[in-house]
DNA sequence: GCCAACGTTGGC
DNA sequence: GCCAACGTTGGC
């Protein structure tokens, strides 16, 4: 099992939007970056815990917890000419882009970027690295524990 | 809206 | 295979 942080623009899909989805589950479509794709394809397992992060918004930061709820499968939007994620150079017999499904676990208080940056325990967090643009990043178990237990005051059986 | 940082594209 | 140009991300 691995821990993850996944960015979503709240205008697109906020933690509340996720909670309101049928089955509280959403297909994580639209990833068009090979590193992020490879994380989904090669390293994610069903049940992996996810920090749900709001990006490109007035208050960027961790907004909730989710879980990976499917293995990676071809991203349907790459074949849809009407989609902004359409990729003409992909084909159904050789798909280029994949996504997992993500299921809502809980909404948390907003742990903002400044707070995350202020914590020495999180100094090496991948998502905080200078110039990082990856929408999916692995989270170290120690970082996960610090964020959930210390910052969010959650117990292990809360999620 | 600005801009730093990074990824991708395509000519050579 | 190099690298300039361009596009995108995302915080501020």
PDB file of C-alpha atoms (C1' of nucleotides) in Angstrom:
ATOM      1  CA  UNK A   1       0.000   0.000   0.000  1.00  0.00           C
ATOM      2  CA  UNK A   2       1.142   3.500  -0.817  1.00  0.00           C
ATOM      3  CA  UNK A   3      -0.019   6.964   0.165  1.00  0.00           C
ATOM      4  CA  UNK A   4      -0.789   9.663  -2.387  1.00  0.00           C
ATOM      5  CA  UNK A   5      -1.621  13.304  -2.844  1.00  0.00           C
ATOM      6  CA  UNK A   6      -3.893  14.142  -5.757  1.00  0.00           C
ATOM      7  CA  UNK A   7      -4.591  17.673  -6.927  1.00  0.00           C
ATOM      8  CA  UNK A   8      -7.969  18.793  -8.121  1.00  0.00           C
ATOM      9  CA  UNK A   9      -9.188  22.237  -9.011  1.00  0.00           C
ATOM     10  CA  UNK A  10     -12.238  22.839  -6.824  1.00  0.00           C
ATOM     11  CA  UNK A  11     -13.951  24.637  -9.717  1.00  0.00           C
ATOM     12  CA  UNK A  12     -13.655  21.316 -11.499  1.00  0.00           C
ATOM     13  CA  UNK A  13     -14.171  18.828  -8.673  1.00  0.00           C
ATOM     14  CA  UNK A  14     -13.975  19.912  -5.039  1.00  0.00           C
ATOM     15  CA  UNK A  15     -14.047  17.578  -2.054  1.00  0.00           C
ATOM     16  CA  UNK A  16     -17.762  18.414  -1.721  1.00  0.00           C
ATOM     17  CA  UNK A  17     -18.298  17.576  -5.389  1.00  0.00           C
ATOM     18  CA  UNK A  18     -16.591  14.241  -4.833  1.00  0.00           C
ATOM     19  CA  UNK A  19     -18.811  13.503  -1.842  1.00  0.00           C
ATOM     20  CA  UNK A  20     -21.872  14.271  -3.975  1.00  0.00           C
ATOM     21  CA  UNK A  21     -20.925  11.965  -6.860  1.00  0.00           C
ATOM     22  CA  UNK A  22     -22.861   8.744  -7.372  1.00  0.00           C
ATOM     23  CA  UNK A  23     -21.161   6.282  -5.066  1.00  0.00           C
ATOM     24  CA  UNK A  24     -19.033   9.230  -3.901  1.00  0.00           C
ATOM     25  CA  UNK A  25     -16.646   8.060  -6.597  1.00  0.00           C
ATOM     26  CA  UNK A  26     -15.059   9.814  -9.535  1.00  0.00           C
ATOM     27  CA  UNK A  27     -12.925   8.685 -12.464  1.00  0.00           C
ATOM     28  CA  UNK A  28      -9.653  10.623 -12.234  1.00  0.00           C
ATOM     29  CA  UNK A  29      -9.681  11.427 -15.944  1.00  0.00           C
ATOM     30  CA  UNK A  30      -7.724  14.089 -17.743  1.00  0.00           C
ATOM     31  CA  UNK A  31      -4.207  13.332 -16.532  1.00  0.00           C
ATOM     32  CA  UNK A  32      -1.915  14.075 -19.467  1.00  0.00           C
ATOM     33  CA  UNK A  33       1.449  13.772 -17.847  1.00  0.00           C
ATOM     34  CA  UNK A  34       3.433  10.562 -18.090  1.00  0.00           C
ATOM     35  CA  UNK A  35       4.812  10.599 -14.565  1.00  0.00           C
ATOM     36  CA  UNK A  36       1.372  11.027 -13.057  1.00  0.00           C
ATOM     37  CA  UNK A  37      -0.042   8.423 -15.431  1.00  0.00           C
ATOM     38  CA  UNK A  38       2.673   5.960 -14.497  1.00  0.00           C
ATOM     39  CA  UNK A  39       1.916   6.370 -10.817  1.00  0.00           C
ATOM     40  CA  UNK A  40      -1.679   5.372 -11.541  1.00  0.00           C
ATOM     41  CA  UNK A  41      -0.752   2.555 -13.936  1.00  0.00           C
ATOM     42  CA  UNK A  42       2.145   1.018 -12.078  1.00  0.00           C
ATOM     43  CA  UNK A  43       2.000   1.887  -8.430  1.00  0.00           C
ATOM     44  CA  UNK A  44      -1.549   2.439  -7.259  1.00  0.00           C
ATOM     45  CA  UNK A  45      -3.522  -0.298  -5.561  1.00  0.00           C
ATOM     46  CA  UNK A  46      -7.178  -0.405  -4.629  1.00  0.00           C
ATOM     47  CA  UNK A  47      -7.521   1.034  -1.135  1.00  0.00           C
ATOM     48  CA  UNK A  48      -4.473   3.310  -1.231  1.00  0.00           C
ATOM     49  CA  UNK A  49      -5.198   6.390   0.910  1.00  0.00           C
ATOM     50  CA  UNK A  50      -5.206   9.769  -0.828  1.00  0.00           C
ATOM     51  CA  UNK A  51      -4.849  13.336   0.377  1.00  0.00           C
ATOM     52  CA  UNK A  52      -7.345  15.315  -1.684  1.00  0.00           C
ATOM     53  CA  UNK A  53      -5.712  18.650  -2.523  1.00  0.00           C
ATOM     54  CA  UNK A  54      -7.369  21.794  -3.866  1.00  0.00           C
ATOM     55  CA  UNK A  55      -5.167  23.614  -6.383  1.00  0.00           C
ATOM     56  CA  UNK A  56      -5.425  26.745  -8.535  1.00  0.00           C
ATOM     57  CA  UNK A  57      -7.849  28.374  -6.148  1.00  0.00           C
ATOM     58  CA  UNK A  58      -7.904  31.087  -3.472  1.00  0.00           C
ATOM     59  CA  UNK A  59      -6.943  28.644  -0.708  1.00  0.00           C
ATOM     60  CA  UNK A  60      -4.767  25.836  -2.011  1.00  0.00           C
ATOM     61  CA  UNK A  61      -4.273  22.955   0.387  1.00  0.00           C
ATOM     62  CA  UNK A  62      -5.472  19.604   1.660  1.00  0.00           C
ATOM     63  CA  UNK A  63      -9.260  19.501   1.832  1.00  0.00           C
ATOM     64  CA  UNK A  64     -10.050  15.879   2.554  1.00  0.00           C
ATOM     65  CA  UNK A  65      -9.205  12.217   2.377  1.00  0.00           C
ATOM     66  CA  UNK A  66     -10.102   9.716  -0.327  1.00  0.00           C
ATOM     67  CA  UNK A  67      -9.076   6.263  -1.449  1.00  0.00           C
ATOM     68  CA  UNK A  68      -8.076   4.703  -4.733  1.00  0.00           C
ATOM     69  CA  UNK A  69     -11.060   2.526  -5.634  1.00  0.00           C
ATOM     70  CA  UNK A  70     -10.049   0.891  -8.920  1.00  0.00           C
ATOM     71  CA  UNK A  71      -6.985  -0.158 -10.823  1.00  0.00           C
ATOM     72  CA  UNK A  72      -5.989   1.995 -13.796  1.00  0.00           C
ATOM     73  CA  UNK A  73      -8.037   1.624 -16.996  1.00  0.00           C
ATOM     74  CA  UNK A  74      -8.071   3.601 -20.257  1.00  0.00           C
ATOM     75  CA  UNK A  75      -9.228   7.203 -19.820  1.00  0.00           C
ATOM     76  CA  UNK A  76     -12.422   7.541 -21.891  1.00  0.00           C
ATOM     77  CA  UNK A  77     -11.936  11.251 -22.555  1.00  0.00           C
ATOM     78  CA  UNK A  78      -8.908  10.655 -24.770  1.00  0.00           C
ATOM     79  CA  UNK A  79     -11.198   9.135 -27.442  1.00  0.00           C
ATOM     80  CA  UNK A  80     -13.870  11.824 -27.271  1.00  0.00           C
ATOM     81  CA  UNK A  81     -13.319  14.575 -29.880  1.00  0.00           C
ATOM     82  CA  UNK A  82     -15.662  16.793 -27.886  1.00  0.00           C
ATOM     83  CA  UNK A  83     -13.562  16.565 -24.739  1.00  0.00           C
ATOM     84  CA  UNK A  84     -10.872  19.053 -23.829  1.00  0.00           C
ATOM     85  CA  UNK A  85      -8.786  16.003 -23.006  1.00  0.00           C
ATOM     86  CA  UNK A  86      -9.164  14.478 -26.471  1.00  0.00           C
ATOM     87  CA  UNK A  87      -5.926  13.034 -27.823  1.00  0.00           C
ATOM     88  CA  UNK A  88      -6.007  12.388 -31.577  1.00  0.00           C
ATOM     89  CA  UNK A  89      -2.830  10.355 -31.419  1.00  0.00           C
ATOM     90  CA  UNK A  90      -4.276   7.777 -29.039  1.00  0.00           C
ATOM     91  CA  UNK A  91      -6.447   4.879 -30.144  1.00  0.00           C
ATOM     92  CA  UNK A  92      -8.711   2.401 -28.332  1.00  0.00           C
ATOM     93  CA  UNK A  93      -6.522  -0.550 -29.298  1.00  0.00           C
ATOM     94  CA  UNK A  94      -3.458   1.242 -27.972  1.00  0.00           C
ATOM     95  CA  UNK A  95      -4.608   3.740 -25.356  1.00  0.00           C
ATOM     96  CA  UNK A  96      -2.063   6.266 -24.173  1.00  0.00           C
ATOM     97  CA  UNK A  97      -3.816   7.639 -21.060  1.00  0.00           C
ATOM     98  CA  UNK A  98      -5.166   5.807 -18.046  1.00  0.00           C
ATOM     99  CA  UNK A  99      -6.993   6.705 -14.881  1.00  0.00           C
ATOM    100  CA  UNK A 100      -8.043   5.145 -11.606  1.00  0.00           C
ATOM    101  CA  UNK A 101     -11.274   5.783  -9.706  1.00  0.00           C
ATOM    102  CA  UNK A 102     -11.156   7.689  -6.437  1.00  0.00           C
ATOM    103  CA  UNK A 103     -13.703   7.404  -3.648  1.00  0.00           C
ATOM    104  CA  UNK A 104     -14.565   9.964  -1.003  1.00  0.00           C
ATOM    105  CA  UNK A 105     -13.638   9.114   2.570  1.00  0.00           C
ATOM    106  CA  UNK A 106     -13.993  12.348   4.510  1.00  0.00           C
ATOM    107  CA  UNK A 107     -13.798  16.084   4.324  1.00  0.00           C
ATOM    108  CA  UNK A 108     -11.255  17.678   6.649  1.00  0.00           C
ATOM    109  CA  UNK A 109     -10.423  21.195   7.675  1.00  0.00           C
ATOM    110  CA  UNK A 110      -8.425  22.999   5.019  1.00  0.00           C
ATOM    111  CA  UNK A 111      -4.735  22.495   5.671  1.00  0.00           C
ATOM    112  CA  UNK A 112      -3.370  25.339   3.576  1.00  0.00           C
ATOM    113  CA  UNK A 113      -0.082  25.552   1.724  1.00  0.00           C
ATOM    114  CA  UNK A 114       1.450  28.047   4.180  1.00  0.00           C
ATOM    115  CA  UNK A 115       0.714  25.663   7.054  1.00  0.00           C
ATOM    116  CA  UNK A 116       2.191  22.714   5.187  1.00  0.00           C
ATOM    117  CA  UNK A 117       5.295  24.735   4.371  1.00  0.00           C
ATOM    118  CA  UNK A 118       5.670  25.868   7.971  1.00  0.00           C
ATOM    119  CA  UNK A 119       6.174  22.308   9.227  1.00  0.00           C
ATOM    120  CA  UNK A 120       9.739  20.970   9.292  1.00  0.00           C
ATOM    121  CA  UNK A 121       8.299  17.447   9.333  1.00  0.00           C
ATOM    122  CA  UNK A 122       6.992  18.082   5.816  1.00  0.00           C
ATOM    123  CA  UNK A 123      10.047  19.823   4.412  1.00  0.00           C
ATOM    124  CA  UNK A 124      10.682  17.002   1.957  1.00  0.00           C
ATOM    125  CA  UNK A 125       7.123  16.556   0.775  1.00  0.00           C
ATOM    126  CA  UNK A 126       7.164  16.073  -2.956  1.00  0.00           C
ATOM    127  CA  UNK A 127       4.243  18.386  -3.569  1.00  0.00           C
ATOM    128  CA  UNK A 128       6.059  21.222  -1.802  1.00  0.00           C
ATOM    129  CA  UNK A 129       9.242  20.893  -3.829  1.00  0.00           C
ATOM    130  CA  UNK A 130      10.212  23.964  -5.787  1.00  0.00           C
ATOM    131  CA  UNK A 131       8.797  23.892  -9.273  1.00  0.00           C
ATOM    132  CA  UNK A 132       6.682  20.818  -8.675  1.00  0.00           C
ATOM    133  CA  UNK A 133       3.788  20.619 -11.095  1.00  0.00           C
ATOM    134  CA  UNK A 134       2.887  16.965 -10.785  1.00  0.00           C
ATOM    135  CA  UNK A 135      -0.805  16.515 -10.112  1.00  0.00           C
ATOM    136  CA  UNK A 136      -0.198  13.167  -8.405  1.00  0.00           C
ATOM    137  CA  UNK A 137       2.628  12.686  -5.930  1.00  0.00           C
ATOM    138  CA  UNK A 138       3.566   9.904  -3.521  1.00  0.00           C
ATOM    139  CA  UNK A 139       3.368  10.734   0.179  1.00  0.00           C
ATOM    140  CA  UNK A 140       5.804   9.159   2.654  1.00  0.00           C
ATOM    141  CA  UNK A 141       4.190   7.147   5.454  1.00  0.00           C
ATOM    142  CA  UNK A 142       5.779   9.507   7.991  1.00  0.00           C
ATOM    143  CA  UNK A 143       4.310  12.518   6.206  1.00  0.00           C
ATOM    144  CA  UNK A 144       0.921  10.826   6.027  1.00  0.00           C
ATOM    145  CA  UNK A 145       1.008  10.084   9.723  1.00  0.00           C
ATOM    146  CA  UNK A 146       2.054  13.610  10.628  1.00  0.00           C
ATOM    147  CA  UNK A 147      -0.675  15.190   8.532  1.00  0.00           C
ATOM    148  CA  UNK A 148      -3.495  12.895   9.590  1.00  0.00           C
ATOM    149  CA  UNK A 149      -2.594  12.357  13.239  1.00  0.00           C
ATOM    150  CA  UNK A 150      -0.909  15.606  14.221  1.00  0.00           C
ATOM    151  CA  UNK A 151      -2.388  18.255  11.935  1.00  0.00           C
ATOM    152  CA  UNK A 152      -5.850  16.763  11.475  1.00  0.00           C
ATOM    153  CA  UNK A 153      -6.008  14.928  14.809  1.00  0.00           C
ATOM    154  CA  UNK A 154      -7.469  11.834  13.212  1.00  0.00           C
ATOM    155  CA  UNK A 155      -7.229   8.315  14.509  1.00  0.00           C
ATOM    156  CA  UNK A 156      -6.316   5.441  12.285  1.00  0.00           C
ATOM    157  CA  UNK A 157      -9.884   4.129  12.278  1.00  0.00           C
ATOM    158  CA  UNK A 158     -11.323   7.475  11.192  1.00  0.00           C
ATOM    159  CA  UNK A 159     -10.489   6.742   7.573  1.00  0.00           C
TER     160      UNK A 159
ATOM    161  C1'  DG B   1      -2.410  38.904 -14.815  1.00  0.00           C
ATOM    162  C1'  DC B   2       2.410  37.676 -13.915  1.00  0.00           C
ATOM    163  C1'  DC B   3       5.965  34.589 -14.041  1.00  0.00           C
ATOM    164  C1'  DA B   4       8.978  30.586 -12.616  1.00  0.00           C
ATOM    165  C1'  DA B   5       9.437  25.992 -13.603  1.00  0.00           C
ATOM    166  C1'  DC B   6       8.864  22.184 -16.195  1.00  0.00           C
ATOM    167  C1'  DG B   7       7.220  19.042 -20.114  1.00  0.00           C
ATOM    168  C1'  DT B   8       6.550  18.413 -24.990  1.00  0.00           C
ATOM    169  C1'  DT B   9       7.234  19.273 -29.785  1.00  0.00           C
ATOM    170  C1'  DG B  10       9.625  19.433 -33.899  1.00  0.00           C
ATOM    171  C1'  DG B  11      13.355  21.150 -36.924  1.00  0.00           C
ATOM    172  C1'  DC B  12      17.947  20.138 -37.752  1.00  0.00           C
TER     173       DC B  12
ATOM    174  C1'  DG C   1      20.165  13.550 -29.885  1.00  0.00           C
ATOM    175  C1'  DC C   2      20.177  18.543 -29.237  1.00  0.00           C
ATOM    176  C1'  DC C   3      17.766  22.492 -28.098  1.00  0.00           C
ATOM    177  C1'  DA C   4      14.751  26.531 -29.035  1.00  0.00           C
ATOM    178  C1'  DA C   5      10.121  27.534 -28.953  1.00  0.00           C
ATOM    179  C1'  DC C   6       5.982  26.876 -27.091  1.00  0.00           C
ATOM    180  C1'  DG C   7       2.312  25.344 -23.834  1.00  0.00           C
ATOM    181  C1'  DT C   8       0.826  24.313 -19.171  1.00  0.00           C
ATOM    182  C1'  DT C   9       0.736  24.402 -14.204  1.00  0.00           C
ATOM    183  C1'  DG C  10      -0.170  26.769 -10.227  1.00  0.00           C
ATOM    184  C1'  DG C  11       1.107  30.029  -6.519  1.00  0.00           C
ATOM    185  C1'  DC C  12       0.952  34.720  -5.736  1.00  0.00           C
TER     186       DC C  12
END
